[in-house]
PDB file of C-alpha atoms in Angstrom:
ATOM      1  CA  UNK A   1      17.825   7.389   1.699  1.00 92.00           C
ATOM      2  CA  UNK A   2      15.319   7.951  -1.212  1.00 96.00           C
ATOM      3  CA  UNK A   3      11.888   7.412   0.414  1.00 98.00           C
ATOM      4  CA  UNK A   4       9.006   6.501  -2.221  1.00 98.00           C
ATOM      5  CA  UNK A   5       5.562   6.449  -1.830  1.00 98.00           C
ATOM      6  CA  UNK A   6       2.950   4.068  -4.751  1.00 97.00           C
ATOM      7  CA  UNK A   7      -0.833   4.837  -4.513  1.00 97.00           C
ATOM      8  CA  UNK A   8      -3.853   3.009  -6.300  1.00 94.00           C
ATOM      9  CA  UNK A   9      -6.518   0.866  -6.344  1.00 91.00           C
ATOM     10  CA  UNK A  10      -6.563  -2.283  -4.980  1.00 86.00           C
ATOM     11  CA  UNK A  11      -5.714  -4.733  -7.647  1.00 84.00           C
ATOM     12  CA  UNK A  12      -3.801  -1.890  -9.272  1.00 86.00           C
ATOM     13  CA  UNK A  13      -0.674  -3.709  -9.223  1.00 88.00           C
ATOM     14  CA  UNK A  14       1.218  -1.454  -6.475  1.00 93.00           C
ATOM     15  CA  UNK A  15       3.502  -4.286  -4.363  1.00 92.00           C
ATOM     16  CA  UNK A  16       4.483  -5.407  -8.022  1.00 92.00           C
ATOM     17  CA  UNK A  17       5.404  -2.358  -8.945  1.00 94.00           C
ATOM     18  CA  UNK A  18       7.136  -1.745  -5.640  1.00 94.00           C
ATOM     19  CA  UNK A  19       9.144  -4.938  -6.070  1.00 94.00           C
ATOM     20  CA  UNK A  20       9.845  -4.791  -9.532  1.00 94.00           C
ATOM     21  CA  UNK A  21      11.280  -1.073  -9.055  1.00 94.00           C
ATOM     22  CA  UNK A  22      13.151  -2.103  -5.724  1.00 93.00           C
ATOM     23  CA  UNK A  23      14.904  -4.829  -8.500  1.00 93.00           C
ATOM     24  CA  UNK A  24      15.533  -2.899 -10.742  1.00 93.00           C
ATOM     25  CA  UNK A  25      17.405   0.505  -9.382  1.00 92.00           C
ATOM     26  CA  UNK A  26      19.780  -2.172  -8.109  1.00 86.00           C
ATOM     27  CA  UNK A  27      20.271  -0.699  -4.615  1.00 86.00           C
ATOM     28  CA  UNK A  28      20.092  -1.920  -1.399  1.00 92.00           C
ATOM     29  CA  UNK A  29      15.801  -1.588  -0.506  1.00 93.00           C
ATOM     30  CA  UNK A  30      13.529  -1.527   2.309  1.00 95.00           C
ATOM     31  CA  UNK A  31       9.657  -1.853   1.797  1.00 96.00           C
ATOM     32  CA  UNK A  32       6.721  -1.208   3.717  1.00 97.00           C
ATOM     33  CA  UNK A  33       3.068  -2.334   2.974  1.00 97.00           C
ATOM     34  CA  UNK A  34       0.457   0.141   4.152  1.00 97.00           C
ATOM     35  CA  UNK A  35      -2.320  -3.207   4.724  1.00 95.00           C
ATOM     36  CA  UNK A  36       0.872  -4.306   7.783  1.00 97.00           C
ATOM     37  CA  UNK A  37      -0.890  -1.608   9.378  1.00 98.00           C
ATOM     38  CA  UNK A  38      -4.502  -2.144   9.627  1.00 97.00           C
ATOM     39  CA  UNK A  39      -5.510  -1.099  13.878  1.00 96.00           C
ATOM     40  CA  UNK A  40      -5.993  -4.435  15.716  1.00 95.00           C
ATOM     41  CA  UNK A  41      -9.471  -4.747  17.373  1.00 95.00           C
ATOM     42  CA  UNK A  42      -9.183  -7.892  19.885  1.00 94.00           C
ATOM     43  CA  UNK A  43     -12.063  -6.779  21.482  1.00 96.00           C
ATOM     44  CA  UNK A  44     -14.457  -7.383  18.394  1.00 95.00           C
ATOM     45  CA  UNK A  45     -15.866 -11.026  17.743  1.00 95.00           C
ATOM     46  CA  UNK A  46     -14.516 -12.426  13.895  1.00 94.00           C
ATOM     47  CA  UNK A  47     -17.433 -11.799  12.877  1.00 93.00           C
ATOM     48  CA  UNK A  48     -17.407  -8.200  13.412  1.00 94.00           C
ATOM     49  CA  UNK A  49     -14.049  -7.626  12.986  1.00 94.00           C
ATOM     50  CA  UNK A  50     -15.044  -9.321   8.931  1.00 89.00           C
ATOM     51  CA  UNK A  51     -17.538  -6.479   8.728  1.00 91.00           C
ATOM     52  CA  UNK A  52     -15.268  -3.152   9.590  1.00 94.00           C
ATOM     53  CA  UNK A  53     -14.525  -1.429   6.511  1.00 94.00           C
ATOM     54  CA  UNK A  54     -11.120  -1.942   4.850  1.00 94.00           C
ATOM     55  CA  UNK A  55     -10.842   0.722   2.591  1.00 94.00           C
ATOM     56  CA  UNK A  56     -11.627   3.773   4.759  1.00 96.00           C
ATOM     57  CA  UNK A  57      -8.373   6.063   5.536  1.00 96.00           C
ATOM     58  CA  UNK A  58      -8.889   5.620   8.946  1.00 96.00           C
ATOM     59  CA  UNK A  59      -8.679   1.828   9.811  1.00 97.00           C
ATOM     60  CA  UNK A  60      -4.978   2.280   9.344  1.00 97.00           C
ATOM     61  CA  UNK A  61      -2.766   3.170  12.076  1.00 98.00           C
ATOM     62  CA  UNK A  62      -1.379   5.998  10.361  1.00 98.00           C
ATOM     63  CA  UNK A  63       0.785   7.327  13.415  1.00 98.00           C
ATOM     64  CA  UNK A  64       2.509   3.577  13.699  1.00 98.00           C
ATOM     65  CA  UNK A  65       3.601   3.791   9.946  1.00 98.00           C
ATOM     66  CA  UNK A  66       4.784   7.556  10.343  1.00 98.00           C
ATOM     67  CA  UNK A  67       7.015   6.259  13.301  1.00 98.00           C
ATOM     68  CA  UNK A  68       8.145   3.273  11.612  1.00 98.00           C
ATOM     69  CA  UNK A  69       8.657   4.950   8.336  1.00 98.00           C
ATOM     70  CA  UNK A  70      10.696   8.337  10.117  1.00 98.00           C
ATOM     71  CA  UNK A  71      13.012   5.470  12.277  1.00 98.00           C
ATOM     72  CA  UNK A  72      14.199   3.770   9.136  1.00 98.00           C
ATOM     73  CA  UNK A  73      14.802   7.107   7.296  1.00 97.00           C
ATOM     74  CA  UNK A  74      16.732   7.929  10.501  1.00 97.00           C
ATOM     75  CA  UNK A  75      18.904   4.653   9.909  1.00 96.00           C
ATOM     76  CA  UNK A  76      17.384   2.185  12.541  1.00 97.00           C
ATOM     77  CA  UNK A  77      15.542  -1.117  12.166  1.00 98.00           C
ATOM     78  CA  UNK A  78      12.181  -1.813  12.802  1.00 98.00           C
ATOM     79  CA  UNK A  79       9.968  -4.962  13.378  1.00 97.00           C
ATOM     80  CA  UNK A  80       8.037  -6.044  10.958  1.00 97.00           C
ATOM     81  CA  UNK A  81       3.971  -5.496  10.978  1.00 97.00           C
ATOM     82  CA  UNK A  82       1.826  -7.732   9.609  1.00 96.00           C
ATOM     83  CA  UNK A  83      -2.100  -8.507   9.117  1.00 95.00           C
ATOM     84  CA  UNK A  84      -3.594 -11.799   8.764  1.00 94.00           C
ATOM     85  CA  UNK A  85      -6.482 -11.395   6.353  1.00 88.00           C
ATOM     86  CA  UNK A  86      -8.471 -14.621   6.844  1.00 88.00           C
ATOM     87  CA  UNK A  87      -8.488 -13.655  11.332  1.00 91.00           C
ATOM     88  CA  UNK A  88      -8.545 -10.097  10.472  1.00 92.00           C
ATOM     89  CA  UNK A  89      -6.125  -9.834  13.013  1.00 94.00           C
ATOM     90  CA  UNK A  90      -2.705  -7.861  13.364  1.00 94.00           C
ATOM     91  CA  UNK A  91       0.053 -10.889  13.304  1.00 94.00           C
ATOM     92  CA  UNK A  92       3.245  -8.639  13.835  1.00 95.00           C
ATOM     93  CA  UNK A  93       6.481 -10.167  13.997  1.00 94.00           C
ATOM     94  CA  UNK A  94       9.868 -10.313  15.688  1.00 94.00           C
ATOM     95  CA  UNK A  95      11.243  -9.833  12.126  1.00 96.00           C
ATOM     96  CA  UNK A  96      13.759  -6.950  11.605  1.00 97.00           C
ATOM     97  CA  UNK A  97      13.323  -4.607   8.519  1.00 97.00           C
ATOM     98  CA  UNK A  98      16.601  -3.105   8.235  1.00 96.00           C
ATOM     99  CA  UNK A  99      17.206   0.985   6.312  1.00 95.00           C
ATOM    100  CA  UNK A 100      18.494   0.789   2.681  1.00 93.00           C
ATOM    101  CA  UNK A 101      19.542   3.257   0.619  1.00 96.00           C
ATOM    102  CA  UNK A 102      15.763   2.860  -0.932  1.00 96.00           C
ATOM    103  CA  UNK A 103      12.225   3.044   1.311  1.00 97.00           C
ATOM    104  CA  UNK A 104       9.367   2.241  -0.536  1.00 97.00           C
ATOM    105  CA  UNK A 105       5.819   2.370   0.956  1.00 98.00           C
ATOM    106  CA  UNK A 106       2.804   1.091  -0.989  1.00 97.00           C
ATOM    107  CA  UNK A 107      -0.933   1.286   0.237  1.00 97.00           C
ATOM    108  CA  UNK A 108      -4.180   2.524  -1.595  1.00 96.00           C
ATOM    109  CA  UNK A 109      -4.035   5.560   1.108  1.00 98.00           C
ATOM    110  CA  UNK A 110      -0.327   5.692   0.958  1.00 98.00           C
ATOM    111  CA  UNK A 111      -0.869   9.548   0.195  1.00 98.00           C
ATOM    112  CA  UNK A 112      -3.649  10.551   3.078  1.00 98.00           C
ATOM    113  CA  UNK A 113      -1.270  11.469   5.846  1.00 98.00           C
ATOM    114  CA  UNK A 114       0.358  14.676   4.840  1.00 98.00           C
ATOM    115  CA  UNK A 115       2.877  13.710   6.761  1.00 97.00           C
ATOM    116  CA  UNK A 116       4.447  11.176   5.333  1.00 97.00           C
ATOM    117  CA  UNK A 117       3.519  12.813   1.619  1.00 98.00           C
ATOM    118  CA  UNK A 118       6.224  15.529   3.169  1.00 97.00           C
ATOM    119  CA  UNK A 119       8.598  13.004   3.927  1.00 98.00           C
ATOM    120  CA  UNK A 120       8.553  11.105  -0.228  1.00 98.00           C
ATOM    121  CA  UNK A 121      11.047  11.757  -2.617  1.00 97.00           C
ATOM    122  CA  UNK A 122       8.872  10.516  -5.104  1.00 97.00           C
ATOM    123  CA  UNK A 123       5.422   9.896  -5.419  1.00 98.00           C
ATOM    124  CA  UNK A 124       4.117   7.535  -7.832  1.00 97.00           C
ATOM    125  CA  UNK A 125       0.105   7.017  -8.530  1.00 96.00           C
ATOM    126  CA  UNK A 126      -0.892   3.752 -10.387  1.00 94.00           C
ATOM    127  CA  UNK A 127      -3.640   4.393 -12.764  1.00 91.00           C
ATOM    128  CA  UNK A 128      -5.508   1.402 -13.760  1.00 82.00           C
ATOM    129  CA  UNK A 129      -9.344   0.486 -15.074  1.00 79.00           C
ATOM    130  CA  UNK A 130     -11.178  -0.931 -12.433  1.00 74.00           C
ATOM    131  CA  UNK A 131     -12.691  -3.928 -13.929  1.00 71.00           C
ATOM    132  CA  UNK A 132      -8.804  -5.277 -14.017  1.00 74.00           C
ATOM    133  CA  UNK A 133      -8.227  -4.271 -10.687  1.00 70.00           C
ATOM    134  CA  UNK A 134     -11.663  -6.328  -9.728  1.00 72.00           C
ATOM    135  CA  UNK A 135     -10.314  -8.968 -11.462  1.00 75.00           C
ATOM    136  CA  UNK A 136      -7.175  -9.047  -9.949  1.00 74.00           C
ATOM    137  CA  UNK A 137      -8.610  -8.486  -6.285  1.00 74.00           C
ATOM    138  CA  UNK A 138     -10.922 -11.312  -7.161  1.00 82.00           C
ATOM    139  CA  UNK A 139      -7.841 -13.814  -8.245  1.00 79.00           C
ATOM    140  CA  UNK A 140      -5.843 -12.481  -5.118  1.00 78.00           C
ATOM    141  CA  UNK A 141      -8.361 -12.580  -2.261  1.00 79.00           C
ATOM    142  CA  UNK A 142      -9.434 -16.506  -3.298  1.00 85.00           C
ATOM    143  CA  UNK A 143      -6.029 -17.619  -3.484  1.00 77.00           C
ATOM    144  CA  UNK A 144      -4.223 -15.767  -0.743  1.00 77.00           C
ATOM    145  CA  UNK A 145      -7.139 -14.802   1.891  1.00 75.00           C
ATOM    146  CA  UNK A 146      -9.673 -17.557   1.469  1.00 76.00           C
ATOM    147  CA  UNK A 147     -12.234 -15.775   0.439  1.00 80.00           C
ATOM    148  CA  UNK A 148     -15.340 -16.439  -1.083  1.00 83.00           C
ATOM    149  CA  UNK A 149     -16.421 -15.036  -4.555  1.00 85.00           C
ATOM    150  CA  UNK A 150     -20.052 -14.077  -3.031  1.00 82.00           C
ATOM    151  CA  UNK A 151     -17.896 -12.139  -0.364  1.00 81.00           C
ATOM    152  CA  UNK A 152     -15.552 -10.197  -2.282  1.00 80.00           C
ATOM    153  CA  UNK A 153     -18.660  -8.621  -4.379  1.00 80.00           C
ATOM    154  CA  UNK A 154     -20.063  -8.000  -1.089  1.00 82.00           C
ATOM    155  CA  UNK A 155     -17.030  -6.166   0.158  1.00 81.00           C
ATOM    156  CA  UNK A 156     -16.081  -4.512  -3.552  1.00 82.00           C
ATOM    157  CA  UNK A 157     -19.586  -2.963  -3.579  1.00 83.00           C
ATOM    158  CA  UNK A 158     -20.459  -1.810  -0.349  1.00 86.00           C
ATOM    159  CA  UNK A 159     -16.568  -0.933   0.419  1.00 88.00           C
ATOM    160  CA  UNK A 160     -13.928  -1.190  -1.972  1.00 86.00           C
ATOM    161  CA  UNK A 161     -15.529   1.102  -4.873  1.00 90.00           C
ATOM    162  CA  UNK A 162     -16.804   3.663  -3.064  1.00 91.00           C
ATOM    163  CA  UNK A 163     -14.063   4.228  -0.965  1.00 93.00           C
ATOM    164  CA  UNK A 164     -12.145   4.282  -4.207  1.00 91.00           C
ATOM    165  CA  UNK A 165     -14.579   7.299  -5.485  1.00 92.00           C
ATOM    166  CA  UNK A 166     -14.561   9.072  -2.320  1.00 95.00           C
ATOM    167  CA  UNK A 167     -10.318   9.007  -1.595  1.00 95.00           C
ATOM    168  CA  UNK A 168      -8.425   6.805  -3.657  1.00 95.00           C
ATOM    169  CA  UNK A 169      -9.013   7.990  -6.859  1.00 94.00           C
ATOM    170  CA  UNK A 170      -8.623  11.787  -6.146  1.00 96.00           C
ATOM    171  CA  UNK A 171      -4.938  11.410  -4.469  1.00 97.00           C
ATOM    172  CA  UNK A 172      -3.584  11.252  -8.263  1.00 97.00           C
ATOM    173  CA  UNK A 173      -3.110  15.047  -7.245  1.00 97.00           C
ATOM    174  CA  UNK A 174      -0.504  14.541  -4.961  1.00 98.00           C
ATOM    175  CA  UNK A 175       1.425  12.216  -7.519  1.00 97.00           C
ATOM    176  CA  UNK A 176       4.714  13.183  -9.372  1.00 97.00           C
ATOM    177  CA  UNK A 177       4.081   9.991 -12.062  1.00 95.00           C
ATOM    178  CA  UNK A 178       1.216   8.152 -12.969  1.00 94.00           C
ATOM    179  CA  UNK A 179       2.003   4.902 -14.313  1.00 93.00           C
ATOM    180  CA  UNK A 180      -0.610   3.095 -16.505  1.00 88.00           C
ATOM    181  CA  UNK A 181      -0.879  -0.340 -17.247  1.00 77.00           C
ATOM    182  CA  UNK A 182      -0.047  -1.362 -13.744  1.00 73.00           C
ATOM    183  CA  UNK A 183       3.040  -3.028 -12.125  1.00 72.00           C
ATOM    184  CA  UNK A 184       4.910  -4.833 -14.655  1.00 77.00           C
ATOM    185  CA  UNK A 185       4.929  -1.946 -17.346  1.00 82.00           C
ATOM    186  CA  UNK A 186       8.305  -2.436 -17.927  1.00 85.00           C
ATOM    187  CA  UNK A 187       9.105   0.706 -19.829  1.00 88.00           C
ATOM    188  CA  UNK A 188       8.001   2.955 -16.962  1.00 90.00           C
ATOM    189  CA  UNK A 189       9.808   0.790 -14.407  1.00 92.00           C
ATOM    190  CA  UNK A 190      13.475   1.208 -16.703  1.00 93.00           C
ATOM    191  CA  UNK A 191      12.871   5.048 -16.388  1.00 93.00           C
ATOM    192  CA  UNK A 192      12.081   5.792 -12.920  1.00 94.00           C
ATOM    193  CA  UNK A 193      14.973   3.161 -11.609  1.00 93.00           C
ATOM    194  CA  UNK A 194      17.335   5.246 -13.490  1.00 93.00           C
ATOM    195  CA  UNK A 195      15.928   8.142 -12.695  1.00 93.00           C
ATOM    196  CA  UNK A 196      16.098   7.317  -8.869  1.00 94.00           C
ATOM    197  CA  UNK A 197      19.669   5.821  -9.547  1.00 92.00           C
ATOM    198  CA  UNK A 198      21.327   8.767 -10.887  1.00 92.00           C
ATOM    199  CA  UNK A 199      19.310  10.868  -7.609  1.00 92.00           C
ATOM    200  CA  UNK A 200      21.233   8.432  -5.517  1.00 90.00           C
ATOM    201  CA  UNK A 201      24.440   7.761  -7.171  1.00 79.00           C
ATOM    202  CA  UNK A 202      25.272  11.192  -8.685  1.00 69.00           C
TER     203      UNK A 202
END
């Protein structure tokens, strides 16, 4: 199994590239979405659970992922994680993600645990301006997470940018490809699936 890792901003277009590269090597495909793996906090009101900070490396239950992500690449299931954005809850399910010849993991800190860096066949970094990953946050977070314009500036200033100066925007180091334009550059997309194809085929 071929396990590869996409990095970038939020907005940057990573699950679209993900799913458009998962289409097009043409093999069977597992995926994993870093945001599945946000640590539940019960114990917090909604309130205060709204105010944690999304965007910091260590919200994420990095040691959940690293299990999850070493049992598929050892050919087992696993259960499917998932977070609820508008309870900013964890809403796992009962759901079974089964191995594929493909594992691809995207997450703006998909690259902070050296771990699971170790563990990529390929690492791919998506390089996009920020005023169209804004834009596409914006777009996303009203349609899918119910969320107010007045918040999301709230959240992209006091979180989402500078978390992107401090960490996101620096793990371009560990990346083997940097792929401009975003998700849907088609060009980049043809090469890398046959580039992965002929690593899993030959």
């Amino acid at each position: 199994m071929l396990f590869i890792g996409i990095c970038g901003a939020s907005g940057s277009g990573k699950t679209t590239l993900a799913e458009e590269l998962a289409h097009a090597i043409g093999a069977s495909s597992a995926m994993l979405k870093q945001d599945a793996y946000y640590f539940d906090h019960p114990e917090l009101t909604f309130s205060q659970r709204a105010a944690l900070n999304y965007d910091e490396p260590k919200i994420f239950d990095h040691d959940l992922l690293l299990e999850d992500v070493q049992t598929l690449l050892a050919g087992k299931a696993v259960t499917r994680k998932g977070y609820d954005f508008t309870q900013h809850a964890r809403s796992d399910s009962e759901e079974l993600i089964f191995p594929g010849e493909v594992l691809i993991l995207e997450g703006i800190h998909a690259f902070y645990d050296p771990r699971l860096r170790d563990l990529m066949y390929l690492k791919l970094f998506i390089n996009v301006e920020q005023d169209i990953c804004l834009l596409r946050r914006i777009s996303r977070d009203i349609k899918e997470r119910e969320r107010s314009i007045d918040s999301i500036a709230d959240q992209y200033l006091t979180t989402v940018k500078p978390m992107y100066d401090k960490y996101i925007r620096n793990y371009i180091q560990y990346a083997d490809v940097i792929v401009t334009r975003g998700g849907k550059n088609a060009r980049i997309v043809e090469i890398l699936a046959g580039y992965l194809r002929d690593a899993l085929f030959d």
